[in-house]
Amino acid sequence: MNPVSDTPVPAAPIDYHPLIRQVFAEMGKVVVGQQPLLTRLLIGLFTGGHILLEGVPGLAKTLTISTLAKVLHLHFQRVQFTPDLLPSDLVGTMIYNQNQSVFEVKKGPIFANLVLADEINRSPAKVQSALLEAMQEKQVTIGDTTYPLDLPFLVLATQNPVEQEGTYPLPEAQVDRFMLKVHVDYLKKADELEVMRRMANLSFVEDVQPILTKEDIFGIRQQINQVQISDTLENYLIELVFATRRPADYDLPEFAQAVQFGASPRASIALHRASKAVAYLEGRDYVLPEDIKEVAADVLNHRILLTYEAEADGIRTQDLIEAILRKVPIS
C-alpha cells in the first residue's frame, strides 16, 4: 500500500505564457501596431495598477482597450467625461420605484472590469475624485450602502495633450494614483499603411476569441508575485526614485534647481511591481536591470513636478529620467 496515497497531489502550476502569446496574436487581428501600449495594458491588468494614457485622437486607444476586454472575457464600459458629468452618472444613484414605492439602486458604468475614462481632464474635480476613490478602494457608496467592485478592476483614463481649453487638469496627488502614464505615439509607416488598406477594403476584423478568464488573470498575478528580484536591483530601484528628488546628489547638477517635487513612495512600489511583470512577460522568473529601465519612464514621468523656470527653459521630465538612468549605477 502506498502510505501517501490519500495525500492530495498538488496540481502542477499552469504555464500561462502560451495563452499570453495567443492574446497578442488575437489582438493583432484587430489592432495594428501599438505593441508597447498593449504590453503596458497587460502589465497594469496583471499587477492591479491603473493606467493613464496620453495621445492625440485617432490612435486606436479605445479600440485597443475594448478589444482587449473581449480577448480577456471582461466586462468593458466606456465613459465620455464632459464638463456636465456628475458623480452619480459614473457610480450610480438611487431611483424611486413607483410601483413598489421603494428606492432602488441603479449602478453606474463604474461597475465593470475595464473602465475607459475618456478625456478624464474634461470633467470637474468631483467626478475625478469619485473615479479615483473607486480606483483606490475598489468599492463605491450609493446611498447608505457600500458596493464592492467586480475584480479584476482596471481604470484606463485618457488625456488629450493638444486641447487644454475647458479642461480640469488632474492634481498631482490624483495623478500619482495611476501606476503608469503611457504616451501613445503615432504608428510606424508600415503599420499605418496596413490600417489604411484594411479600412479602405473593409477587411478589418471585428470579432475576436476570448483567450483568458478571470481565474487565469488571478493565476498570472500569483506567478508574477513569485518573480524574484535581487537585493541589488531593489536598491538600484530605490536609488532611481531618490534621484528624482535630489538630482544634485547623483552628479546631475544641471537638474538641481529643476525639480519641485520628485517621485513619491508609490513610484517605488509601482516600479517594483511593473519590472516583475515585464520579466514575467519575457518568460523569466527573475528581474534584470533592463526590465526596470523598460518601465522607468512610464512609472516616473507623471510623478515628477518640475519648477516653472525649468519648464520655461524647455527641460522635460523625460530628460531628467534619461539622465538618471545613465548616471545611477547598479551596485
C-alpha atoms as a printed R data frame, in Angstrom:
    type eleno elety resid chain resno       x      y       z
1   ATOM     1    CA   MET     A     1   0.000  0.000   0.000
2   ATOM     2    CA   ASN     A     2   1.186  3.452  -0.836
3   ATOM     3    CA   PRO     A     3   1.479  5.303   2.514
4   ATOM     4    CA   VAL     A     4   0.814  8.626   0.817
5   ATOM     5    CA   SER     A     5  -1.991  7.517  -1.441
6   ATOM     6    CA   ASP     A     6  -4.525  9.595   0.454
7   ATOM     7    CA   THR     A     7  -2.364 12.703   0.336
8   ATOM     8    CA   PRO     A     8  -3.620 15.133  -2.308
9   ATOM     9    CA   VAL     A     9  -1.088 15.674  -5.057
10  ATOM    10    CA   PRO     A    10  -0.574 19.393  -5.660
11  ATOM    11    CA   ALA     A    11  -1.564 20.458  -9.122
12  ATOM    12    CA   ALA     A    12   1.274 21.417 -11.418
13  ATOM    13    CA   PRO     A    13   1.490 25.188 -11.959
14  ATOM    14    CA   ILE     A    14  -0.099 26.307 -15.184
15  ATOM    15    CA   ASP     A    15   2.158 27.808 -17.847
16  ATOM    16    CA   TYR     A    16   0.238 30.866 -18.981
17  ATOM    17    CA   HIS     A    17   2.842 32.092 -21.466
18  ATOM    18    CA   PRO     A    18   1.334 30.283 -24.488
19  ATOM    19    CA   LEU     A    19  -2.024 31.867 -23.634
20  ATOM    20    CA   ILE     A    20  -0.436 35.310 -23.326
21  ATOM    21    CA   ARG     A    21   1.139 34.866 -26.753
22  ATOM    22    CA   GLN     A    22  -2.326 33.987 -28.054
23  ATOM    23    CA   VAL     A    23  -3.640 37.215 -26.537
24  ATOM    24    CA   PHE     A    24  -1.099 39.227 -28.546
25  ATOM    25    CA   ALA     A    25  -1.936 37.238 -31.694
26  ATOM    26    CA   GLU     A    26  -5.682 37.699 -31.250
27  ATOM    27    CA   MET     A    27  -5.229 41.428 -30.610
28  ATOM    28    CA   GLY     A    28  -3.177 41.668 -33.802
29  ATOM    29    CA   LYS     A    29  -6.226 40.642 -35.821
30  ATOM    30    CA   VAL     A    30  -7.874 43.954 -34.913
31  ATOM    31    CA   VAL     A    31  -5.181 46.354 -33.731
32  ATOM    32    CA   VAL     A    32  -2.197 47.089 -35.952
33  ATOM    33    CA   GLY     A    33   0.994 48.133 -34.206
34  ATOM    34    CA   GLN     A    34   0.656 49.647 -30.706
35  ATOM    35    CA   GLN     A    35   2.613 46.724 -29.229
36  ATOM    36    CA   PRO     A    36   4.074 48.894 -26.414
37  ATOM    37    CA   LEU     A    37   0.567 50.068 -25.496
38  ATOM    38    CA   LEU     A    38  -0.783 46.519 -25.311
39  ATOM    39    CA   THR     A    39   2.179 45.409 -23.199
40  ATOM    40    CA   ARG     A    40   1.551 48.281 -20.752
41  ATOM    41    CA   LEU     A    41  -2.141 47.410 -20.554
42  ATOM    42    CA   LEU     A    42  -1.290 43.825 -19.649
43  ATOM    43    CA   ILE     A    43   1.250 44.997 -17.069
44  ATOM    44    CA   GLY     A    44  -1.464 47.114 -15.431
45  ATOM    45    CA   LEU     A    45  -4.029 44.332 -15.564
46  ATOM    46    CA   PHE     A    46  -1.684 41.632 -14.251
47  ATOM    47    CA   THR     A    47  -0.464 43.809 -11.366
48  ATOM    48    CA   GLY     A    48  -3.704 45.613 -10.482
49  ATOM    49    CA   GLY     A    49  -2.378 49.035 -11.479
50  ATOM    50    CA   HIS     A    50  -4.409 51.714 -13.243
51  ATOM    51    CA   ILE     A    51  -3.088 53.435 -16.356
52  ATOM    52    CA   LEU     A    52  -3.229 56.999 -17.669
53  ATOM    53    CA   LEU     A    53  -2.990 57.197 -21.467
54  ATOM    54    CA   GLU     A    54  -1.952 60.355 -23.274
55  ATOM    55    CA   GLY     A    55  -2.111 60.709 -27.024
56  ATOM    56    CA   VAL     A    56  -3.792 62.626 -29.813
57  ATOM    57    CA   PRO     A    57  -7.141 61.366 -31.145
58  ATOM    58    CA   GLY     A    58  -7.238 58.597 -33.731
59  ATOM    59    CA   LEU     A    59  -4.530 56.314 -32.335
60  ATOM    60    CA   ALA     A    60  -6.897 53.391 -31.604
61  ATOM    61    CA   LYS     A    61  -6.792 53.756 -27.832
62  ATOM    62    CA   THR     A    62 -10.491 52.930 -27.405
63  ATOM    63    CA   LEU     A    63 -10.341 50.124 -29.984
64  ATOM    64    CA   THR     A    64  -7.342 48.559 -28.277
65  ATOM    65    CA   ILE     A    65  -8.954 48.608 -24.839
66  ATOM    66    CA   SER     A    66 -12.355 47.325 -25.979
67  ATOM    67    CA   THR     A    67 -10.717 44.541 -27.998
68  ATOM    68    CA   LEU     A    68  -8.559 43.564 -25.028
69  ATOM    69    CA   ALA     A    69 -11.704 43.267 -22.908
70  ATOM    70    CA   LYS     A    70 -13.156 40.808 -25.435
71  ATOM    71    CA   VAL     A    71  -9.977 38.749 -25.619
72  ATOM    72    CA   LEU     A    72  -9.851 38.564 -21.817
73  ATOM    73    CA   HIS     A    73 -13.596 37.962 -21.488
74  ATOM    74    CA   LEU     A    74 -14.034 41.003 -19.230
75  ATOM    75    CA   HIS     A    75 -16.910 43.457 -18.879
76  ATOM    76    CA   PHE     A    76 -15.968 46.739 -20.568
77  ATOM    77    CA   GLN     A    77 -17.508 50.192 -20.131
78  ATOM    78    CA   ARG     A    78 -16.535 53.452 -21.782
79  ATOM    79    CA   VAL     A    79 -17.409 56.760 -20.120
80  ATOM    80    CA   GLN     A    80 -17.022 60.007 -22.033
81  ATOM    81    CA   PHE     A    81 -16.020 62.620 -19.465
82  ATOM    82    CA   THR     A    82 -17.622 66.004 -20.104
83  ATOM    83    CA   PRO     A    83 -17.946 69.227 -18.078
84  ATOM    84    CA   ASP     A    84 -21.582 68.427 -17.193
85  ATOM    85    CA   LEU     A    85 -20.884 64.863 -15.975
86  ATOM    86    CA   LEU     A    86 -21.986 64.203 -12.388
87  ATOM    87    CA   PRO     A    87 -20.530 61.698  -9.897
88  ATOM    88    CA   SER     A    88 -23.847 59.828  -9.943
89  ATOM    89    CA   ASP     A    89 -23.502 59.394 -13.713
90  ATOM    90    CA   LEU     A    90 -20.376 57.411 -13.001
91  ATOM    91    CA   VAL     A    91 -21.019 55.420  -9.808
92  ATOM    92    CA   GLY     A    92 -24.823 55.225  -9.892
93  ATOM    93    CA   THR     A    93 -27.703 56.595  -7.859
94  ATOM    94    CA   MET     A    94 -30.943 55.760  -6.040
95  ATOM    95    CA   ILE     A    95 -34.123 55.839  -8.124
96  ATOM    96    CA   TYR     A    96 -37.696 55.652  -6.910
97  ATOM    97    CA   ASN     A    97 -39.784 52.675  -7.987
98  ATOM    98    CA   GLN     A    98 -43.360 53.959  -8.093
99  ATOM    99    CA   ASN     A    99 -44.852 50.500  -8.495
100 ATOM   100    CA   GLN     A   100 -43.298 49.188  -5.280
101 ATOM   101    CA   SER     A   101 -42.947 52.548  -3.509
102 ATOM   102    CA   VAL     A   102 -39.273 51.920  -2.702
103 ATOM   103    CA   PHE     A   103 -35.917 53.327  -3.709
104 ATOM   104    CA   GLU     A   104 -33.747 51.067  -5.822
105 ATOM   105    CA   VAL     A   105 -30.100 51.240  -6.757
106 ATOM   106    CA   LYS     A   106 -29.165 51.932 -10.346
107 ATOM   107    CA   LYS     A   107 -25.499 51.074 -10.694
108 ATOM   108    CA   GLY     A   108 -23.336 53.225 -12.943
109 ATOM   109    CA   PRO     A   109 -20.750 52.274 -15.580
110 ATOM   110    CA   ILE     A   110 -18.021 52.065 -12.922
111 ATOM   111    CA   PHE     A   111 -19.310 48.539 -12.243
112 ATOM   112    CA   ALA     A   112 -17.179 46.885 -14.904
113 ATOM   113    CA   ASN     A   113 -13.812 45.143 -15.125
114 ATOM   114    CA   LEU     A   114 -12.239 47.527 -17.617
115 ATOM   115    CA   VAL     A   115 -13.401 51.138 -17.428
116 ATOM   116    CA   LEU     A   116 -12.247 53.586 -20.078
117 ATOM   117    CA   ALA     A   117 -12.454 57.114 -18.682
118 ATOM   118    CA   ASP     A   118 -12.200 59.021 -21.938
119 ATOM   119    CA   GLU     A   119 -10.710 62.527 -21.599
120 ATOM   120    CA   ILE     A   120 -10.785 62.457 -17.815
121 ATOM   121    CA   ASN     A   121  -9.472 66.013 -17.624
122 ATOM   122    CA   ARG     A   122 -12.695 67.366 -19.167
123 ATOM   123    CA   SER     A   123 -14.766 66.605 -16.066
124 ATOM   124    CA   PRO     A   124 -14.949 68.622 -12.819
125 ATOM   125    CA   ALA     A   125 -12.963 67.702  -9.724
126 ATOM   126    CA   LYS     A   126 -15.917 65.961  -8.011
127 ATOM   127    CA   VAL     A   127 -16.223 63.426 -10.816
128 ATOM   128    CA   GLN     A   128 -12.482 62.867 -10.954
129 ATOM   129    CA   SER     A   129 -12.465 62.294  -7.187
130 ATOM   130    CA   ALA     A   130 -15.337 59.794  -7.411
131 ATOM   131    CA   LEU     A   131 -13.425 57.798 -10.008
132 ATOM   132    CA   LEU     A   132 -10.148 57.905  -8.121
133 ATOM   133    CA   GLU     A   133 -11.855 56.847  -4.890
134 ATOM   134    CA   ALA     A   134 -13.218 53.795  -6.670
135 ATOM   135    CA   MET     A   135  -9.726 53.093  -8.031
136 ATOM   136    CA   GLN     A   136  -8.205 53.212  -4.569
137 ATOM   137    CA   GLU     A   137 -10.884 51.491  -2.504
138 ATOM   138    CA   LYS     A   138 -12.260 49.066  -5.134
139 ATOM   139    CA   GLN     A   139 -15.738 49.980  -3.893
140 ATOM   140    CA   VAL     A   140 -18.331 52.748  -4.168
141 ATOM   141    CA   THR     A   141 -21.042 54.008  -1.867
142 ATOM   142    CA   ILE     A   142 -24.550 54.672  -3.152
143 ATOM   143    CA   GLY     A   143 -26.955 55.996  -0.557
144 ATOM   144    CA   ASP     A   144 -26.117 54.259   2.712
145 ATOM   145    CA   THR     A   145 -24.731 51.080   1.159
146 ATOM   146    CA   THR     A   146 -21.213 50.268   0.017
147 ATOM   147    CA   TYR     A   147 -20.861 48.032  -3.036
148 ATOM   148    CA   PRO     A   148 -17.621 46.195  -3.900
149 ATOM   149    CA   LEU     A   149 -16.491 46.409  -7.495
150 ATOM   150    CA   ASP     A   150 -16.069 43.281  -9.570
151 ATOM   151    CA   LEU     A   151 -12.451 42.130  -9.743
152 ATOM   152    CA   PRO     A   152 -10.254 42.438 -11.663
153 ATOM   153    CA   PHE     A   153 -10.936 46.171 -11.861
154 ATOM   154    CA   LEU     A   154  -8.805 48.411 -14.038
155 ATOM   155    CA   VAL     A   155  -9.268 52.063 -14.954
156 ATOM   156    CA   LEU     A   156  -7.733 53.327 -18.167
157 ATOM   157    CA   ALA     A   157  -8.023 57.101 -18.331
158 ATOM   158    CA   THR     A   158  -7.135 59.122 -21.411
159 ATOM   159    CA   GLN     A   159  -5.978 62.697 -21.762
160 ATOM   160    CA   ASN     A   160  -5.756 64.731 -24.941
161 ATOM   161    CA   PRO     A   161  -2.426 66.608 -24.842
162 ATOM   162    CA   VAL     A   162  -3.467 69.036 -27.580
163 ATOM   163    CA   GLU     A   163  -6.674 70.768 -26.494
164 ATOM   164    CA   GLN     A   164  -6.417 72.208 -22.976
165 ATOM   165    CA   GLU     A   165  -9.204 74.795 -23.186
166 ATOM   166    CA   GLY     A   166 -12.090 73.987 -20.858
167 ATOM   167    CA   THR     A   167 -10.237 71.202 -19.053
168 ATOM   168    CA   TYR     A   168  -9.726 70.431 -15.372
169 ATOM   169    CA   PRO     A   169  -6.167 69.087 -15.039
170 ATOM   170    CA   LEU     A   170  -5.741 66.261 -12.560
171 ATOM   171    CA   PRO     A   171  -3.953 67.357  -9.356
172 ATOM   172    CA   GLU     A   172  -0.572 65.756  -8.751
173 ATOM   173    CA   ALA     A   173  -1.913 63.761  -5.792
174 ATOM   174    CA   GLN     A   174  -4.540 62.172  -8.046
175 ATOM   175    CA   VAL     A   175  -2.196 61.554 -10.979
176 ATOM   176    CA   ASP     A   176   0.107 59.746  -8.542
177 ATOM   177    CA   ARG     A   177  -2.542 57.033  -8.099
178 ATOM   178    CA   PHE     A   178  -2.020 55.842 -11.664
179 ATOM   179    CA   MET     A   179   0.613 53.141 -11.815
180 ATOM   180    CA   LEU     A   180   1.735 54.060 -15.334
181 ATOM   181    CA   LYS     A   181   1.372 57.033 -17.617
182 ATOM   182    CA   VAL     A   182   1.742 55.817 -21.179
183 ATOM   183    CA   HIS     A   183   2.373 58.136 -24.091
184 ATOM   184    CA   VAL     A   184   0.625 56.692 -27.152
185 ATOM   185    CA   ASP     A   185   2.586 57.689 -30.235
186 ATOM   186    CA   TYR     A   186   1.804 57.675 -33.937
187 ATOM   187    CA   LEU     A   187   2.029 54.406 -35.837
188 ATOM   188    CA   LYS     A   188   5.009 53.486 -37.948
189 ATOM   189    CA   LYS     A   189   4.604 53.993 -41.693
190 ATOM   190    CA   ALA     A   190   4.142 50.303 -42.447
191 ATOM   191    CA   ASP     A   191   1.536 49.938 -39.688
192 ATOM   192    CA   GLU     A   192  -0.427 52.989 -40.813
193 ATOM   193    CA   LEU     A   193  -0.333 51.700 -44.393
194 ATOM   194    CA   GLU     A   194  -1.821 48.410 -43.171
195 ATOM   195    CA   VAL     A   195  -4.552 50.246 -41.242
196 ATOM   196    CA   MET     A   196  -5.404 52.359 -44.289
197 ATOM   197    CA   ARG     A   197  -5.677 49.305 -46.524
198 ATOM   198    CA   ARG     A   198  -7.827 47.394 -44.041
199 ATOM   199    CA   MET     A   199 -10.253 50.264 -43.644
200 ATOM   200    CA   ALA     A   200 -10.344 51.095 -47.347
201 ATOM   201    CA   ASN     A   201 -11.065 47.476 -48.285
202 ATOM   202    CA   LEU     A   202 -13.450 46.938 -45.368
203 ATOM   203    CA   SER     A   203 -11.325 43.922 -44.420
204 ATOM   204    CA   PHE     A   204 -10.980 44.714 -40.747
205 ATOM   205    CA   VAL     A   205 -11.882 42.069 -38.166
206 ATOM   206    CA   GLU     A   206 -14.460 42.853 -35.508
207 ATOM   207    CA   ASP     A   207 -14.852 39.551 -33.649
208 ATOM   208    CA   VAL     A   208 -12.078 38.025 -31.571
209 ATOM   209    CA   GLN     A   209 -11.974 34.912 -29.451
210 ATOM   210    CA   PRO     A   210 -11.695 35.082 -25.652
211 ATOM   211    CA   ILE     A   211  -8.372 33.613 -24.534
212 ATOM   212    CA   LEU     A   212  -8.015 34.251 -20.796
213 ATOM   213    CA   THR     A   213 -10.563 34.059 -17.991
214 ATOM   214    CA   LYS     A   214 -10.698 35.976 -14.728
215 ATOM   215    CA   GLU     A   215  -9.264 32.946 -12.973
216 ATOM   216    CA   ASP     A   216  -6.338 32.943 -15.398
217 ATOM   217    CA   ILE     A   217  -5.655 36.598 -14.649
218 ATOM   218    CA   PHE     A   218  -5.560 35.937 -10.910
219 ATOM   219    CA   GLY     A   219  -3.298 32.944 -11.556
220 ATOM   220    CA   ILE     A   220  -0.921 35.123 -13.571
221 ATOM   221    CA   ARG     A   221  -0.886 37.678 -10.759
222 ATOM   222    CA   GLN     A   222   0.201 34.978  -8.324
223 ATOM   223    CA   GLN     A   223   3.002 33.882 -10.623
224 ATOM   224    CA   ILE     A   224   4.199 37.470 -11.079
225 ATOM   225    CA   ASN     A   225   4.350 37.813  -7.299
226 ATOM   226    CA   GLN     A   226   6.773 34.869  -7.286
227 ATOM   227    CA   VAL     A   227   9.184 36.509  -9.753
228 ATOM   228    CA   GLN     A   228  12.490 37.107  -7.968
229 ATOM   229    CA   ILE     A   229  14.257 40.457  -7.752
230 ATOM   230    CA   SER     A   230  17.674 40.645  -6.107
231 ATOM   231    CA   ASP     A   231  18.591 42.950  -3.239
232 ATOM   232    CA   THR     A   232  20.997 44.725  -5.589
233 ATOM   233    CA   LEU     A   233  18.234 45.557  -8.053
234 ATOM   234    CA   GLU     A   234  15.849 46.595  -5.284
235 ATOM   235    CA   ASN     A   235  18.476 49.036  -4.035
236 ATOM   236    CA   TYR     A   236  19.035 50.227  -7.619
237 ATOM   237    CA   LEU     A   237  15.319 50.803  -7.981
238 ATOM   238    CA   ILE     A   238  15.238 52.900  -4.797
239 ATOM   239    CA   GLU     A   239  18.223 54.930  -5.986
240 ATOM   240    CA   LEU     A   240  16.393 55.753  -9.228
241 ATOM   241    CA   VAL     A   241  13.416 57.092  -7.300
242 ATOM   242    CA   PHE     A   242  15.574 59.083  -4.868
243 ATOM   243    CA   ALA     A   243  17.476 60.603  -7.784
244 ATOM   244    CA   THR     A   244  14.230 62.232  -8.975
245 ATOM   245    CA   ARG     A   245  14.045 64.062  -5.640
246 ATOM   246    CA   ARG     A   246  17.672 65.190  -5.280
247 ATOM   247    CA   PRO     A   247  19.377 65.111  -8.687
248 ATOM   248    CA   ALA     A   248  22.407 67.017  -7.389
249 ATOM   249    CA   ASP     A   249  23.244 64.130  -5.045
250 ATOM   250    CA   TYR     A   250  23.585 61.878  -8.099
251 ATOM   251    CA   ASP     A   251  26.004 64.053 -10.084
252 ATOM   252    CA   LEU     A   252  23.220 65.789 -12.008
253 ATOM   253    CA   PRO     A   253  23.815 69.463 -11.124
254 ATOM   254    CA   GLU     A   254  22.085 70.685 -14.282
255 ATOM   255    CA   PHE     A   255  18.783 69.459 -12.791
256 ATOM   256    CA   ALA     A   256  19.441 70.636  -9.220
257 ATOM   257    CA   GLN     A   257  17.036 73.577  -9.466
258 ATOM   258    CA   ALA     A   258  14.650 71.954 -11.932
259 ATOM   259    CA   VAL     A   259  12.707 69.640  -9.614
260 ATOM   260    CA   GLN     A   260   9.931 70.994  -7.426
261 ATOM   261    CA   PHE     A   261   8.743 67.568  -6.256
262 ATOM   262    CA   GLY     A   262  10.233 64.177  -7.035
263 ATOM   263    CA   ALA     A   263   8.547 60.807  -7.309
264 ATOM   264    CA   SER     A   264   6.565 59.605  -4.290
265 ATOM   265    CA   PRO     A   265   6.942 56.254  -2.481
266 ATOM   266    CA   ARG     A   266   4.153 54.965  -4.737
267 ATOM   267    CA   ALA     A   267   6.714 55.149  -7.540
268 ATOM   268    CA   SER     A   268   8.993 52.662  -5.766
269 ATOM   269    CA   ILE     A   269   6.106 50.242  -5.313
270 ATOM   270    CA   ALA     A   270   4.880 50.646  -8.887
271 ATOM   271    CA   LEU     A   271   8.351 50.258 -10.383
272 ATOM   272    CA   HIS     A   272   8.931 47.107  -8.345
273 ATOM   273    CA   ARG     A   273   5.653 45.525  -9.470
274 ATOM   274    CA   ALA     A   274   5.947 46.647 -13.080
275 ATOM   275    CA   SER     A   275   9.521 45.372 -13.506
276 ATOM   276    CA   LYS     A   276   8.467 41.947 -12.224
277 ATOM   277    CA   ALA     A   277   5.595 41.937 -14.718
278 ATOM   278    CA   VAL     A   278   7.995 42.826 -17.557
279 ATOM   279    CA   ALA     A   279  10.256 39.934 -16.573
280 ATOM   280    CA   TYR     A   280   7.267 37.568 -16.463
281 ATOM   281    CA   LEU     A   281   6.036 38.624 -19.894
282 ATOM   282    CA   GLU     A   282   9.550 37.951 -21.194
283 ATOM   283    CA   GLY     A   283   9.266 34.408 -19.839
284 ATOM   284    CA   ARG     A   284  11.659 34.819 -16.911
285 ATOM   285    CA   ASP     A   285  11.168 34.272 -13.195
286 ATOM   286    CA   TYR     A   286  13.772 36.867 -12.247
287 ATOM   287    CA   VAL     A   287  14.205 40.592 -12.901
288 ATOM   288    CA   LEU     A   288  17.031 42.100 -14.943
289 ATOM   289    CA   PRO     A   289  18.154 45.752 -14.900
290 ATOM   290    CA   GLU     A   290  16.661 46.118 -18.387
291 ATOM   291    CA   ASP     A   291  13.214 45.265 -17.000
292 ATOM   292    CA   ILE     A   292  13.408 48.192 -14.587
293 ATOM   293    CA   LYS     A   293  14.654 50.555 -17.281
294 ATOM   294    CA   GLU     A   294  11.904 49.365 -19.638
295 ATOM   295    CA   VAL     A   295   9.139 50.850 -17.484
296 ATOM   296    CA   ALA     A   296  11.028 53.530 -15.530
297 ATOM   297    CA   ALA     A   297   9.788 56.407 -17.682
298 ATOM   298    CA   ASP     A   298   6.153 55.254 -17.597
299 ATOM   299    CA   VAL     A   299   6.270 54.932 -13.800
300 ATOM   300    CA   LEU     A   300   8.192 58.138 -13.021
301 ATOM   301    CA   ASN     A   301   7.149 60.604 -15.713
302 ATOM   302    CA   HIS     A   302   3.868 61.762 -14.190
303 ATOM   303    CA   ARG     A   303   5.186 61.741 -10.628
304 ATOM   304    CA   ILE     A   304   7.839 64.424 -11.137
305 ATOM   305    CA   LEU     A   305   6.834 68.067 -10.888
306 ATOM   306    CA   LEU     A   306   9.288 70.499 -12.444
307 ATOM   307    CA   THR     A   307   9.663 74.139 -11.475
308 ATOM   308    CA   TYR     A   308   8.235 76.880 -13.645
309 ATOM   309    CA   GLU     A   309  11.766 78.022 -14.524
310 ATOM   310    CA   ALA     A   310  12.708 74.536 -15.708
311 ATOM   311    CA   GLU     A   311   9.655 74.315 -17.960
312 ATOM   312    CA   ALA     A   312  10.404 77.790 -19.312
313 ATOM   313    CA   ASP     A   313  13.906 76.592 -20.173
314 ATOM   314    CA   GLY     A   314  12.457 73.648 -22.084
315 ATOM   315    CA   ILE     A   315  13.510 70.966 -19.592
316 ATOM   316    CA   ARG     A   316  11.261 67.897 -19.667
317 ATOM   317    CA   THR     A   317  10.742 65.178 -17.090
318 ATOM   318    CA   GLN     A   318  11.819 62.725 -19.783
319 ATOM   319    CA   ASP     A   319  15.201 64.482 -19.968
320 ATOM   320    CA   LEU     A   320  15.658 64.040 -16.208
321 ATOM   321    CA   ILE     A   321  14.676 60.359 -16.281
322 ATOM   322    CA   GLU     A   322  17.047 59.594 -19.159
323 ATOM   323    CA   ALA     A   323  19.872 61.359 -17.329
324 ATOM   324    CA   ILE     A   324  19.125 59.408 -14.126
325 ATOM   325    CA   LEU     A   325  19.176 56.079 -15.986
326 ATOM   326    CA   ARG     A   326  22.584 56.996 -17.420
327 ATOM   327    CA   LYS     A   327  24.097 58.202 -14.149
328 ATOM   328    CA   VAL     A   328  22.773 55.929 -11.390
329 ATOM   329    CA   PRO     A   329  24.983 52.823 -11.122
330 ATOM   330    CA   ILE     A   330  23.899 49.297 -10.276
331 ATOM   331    CA   SER     A   331  25.854 48.338  -7.180
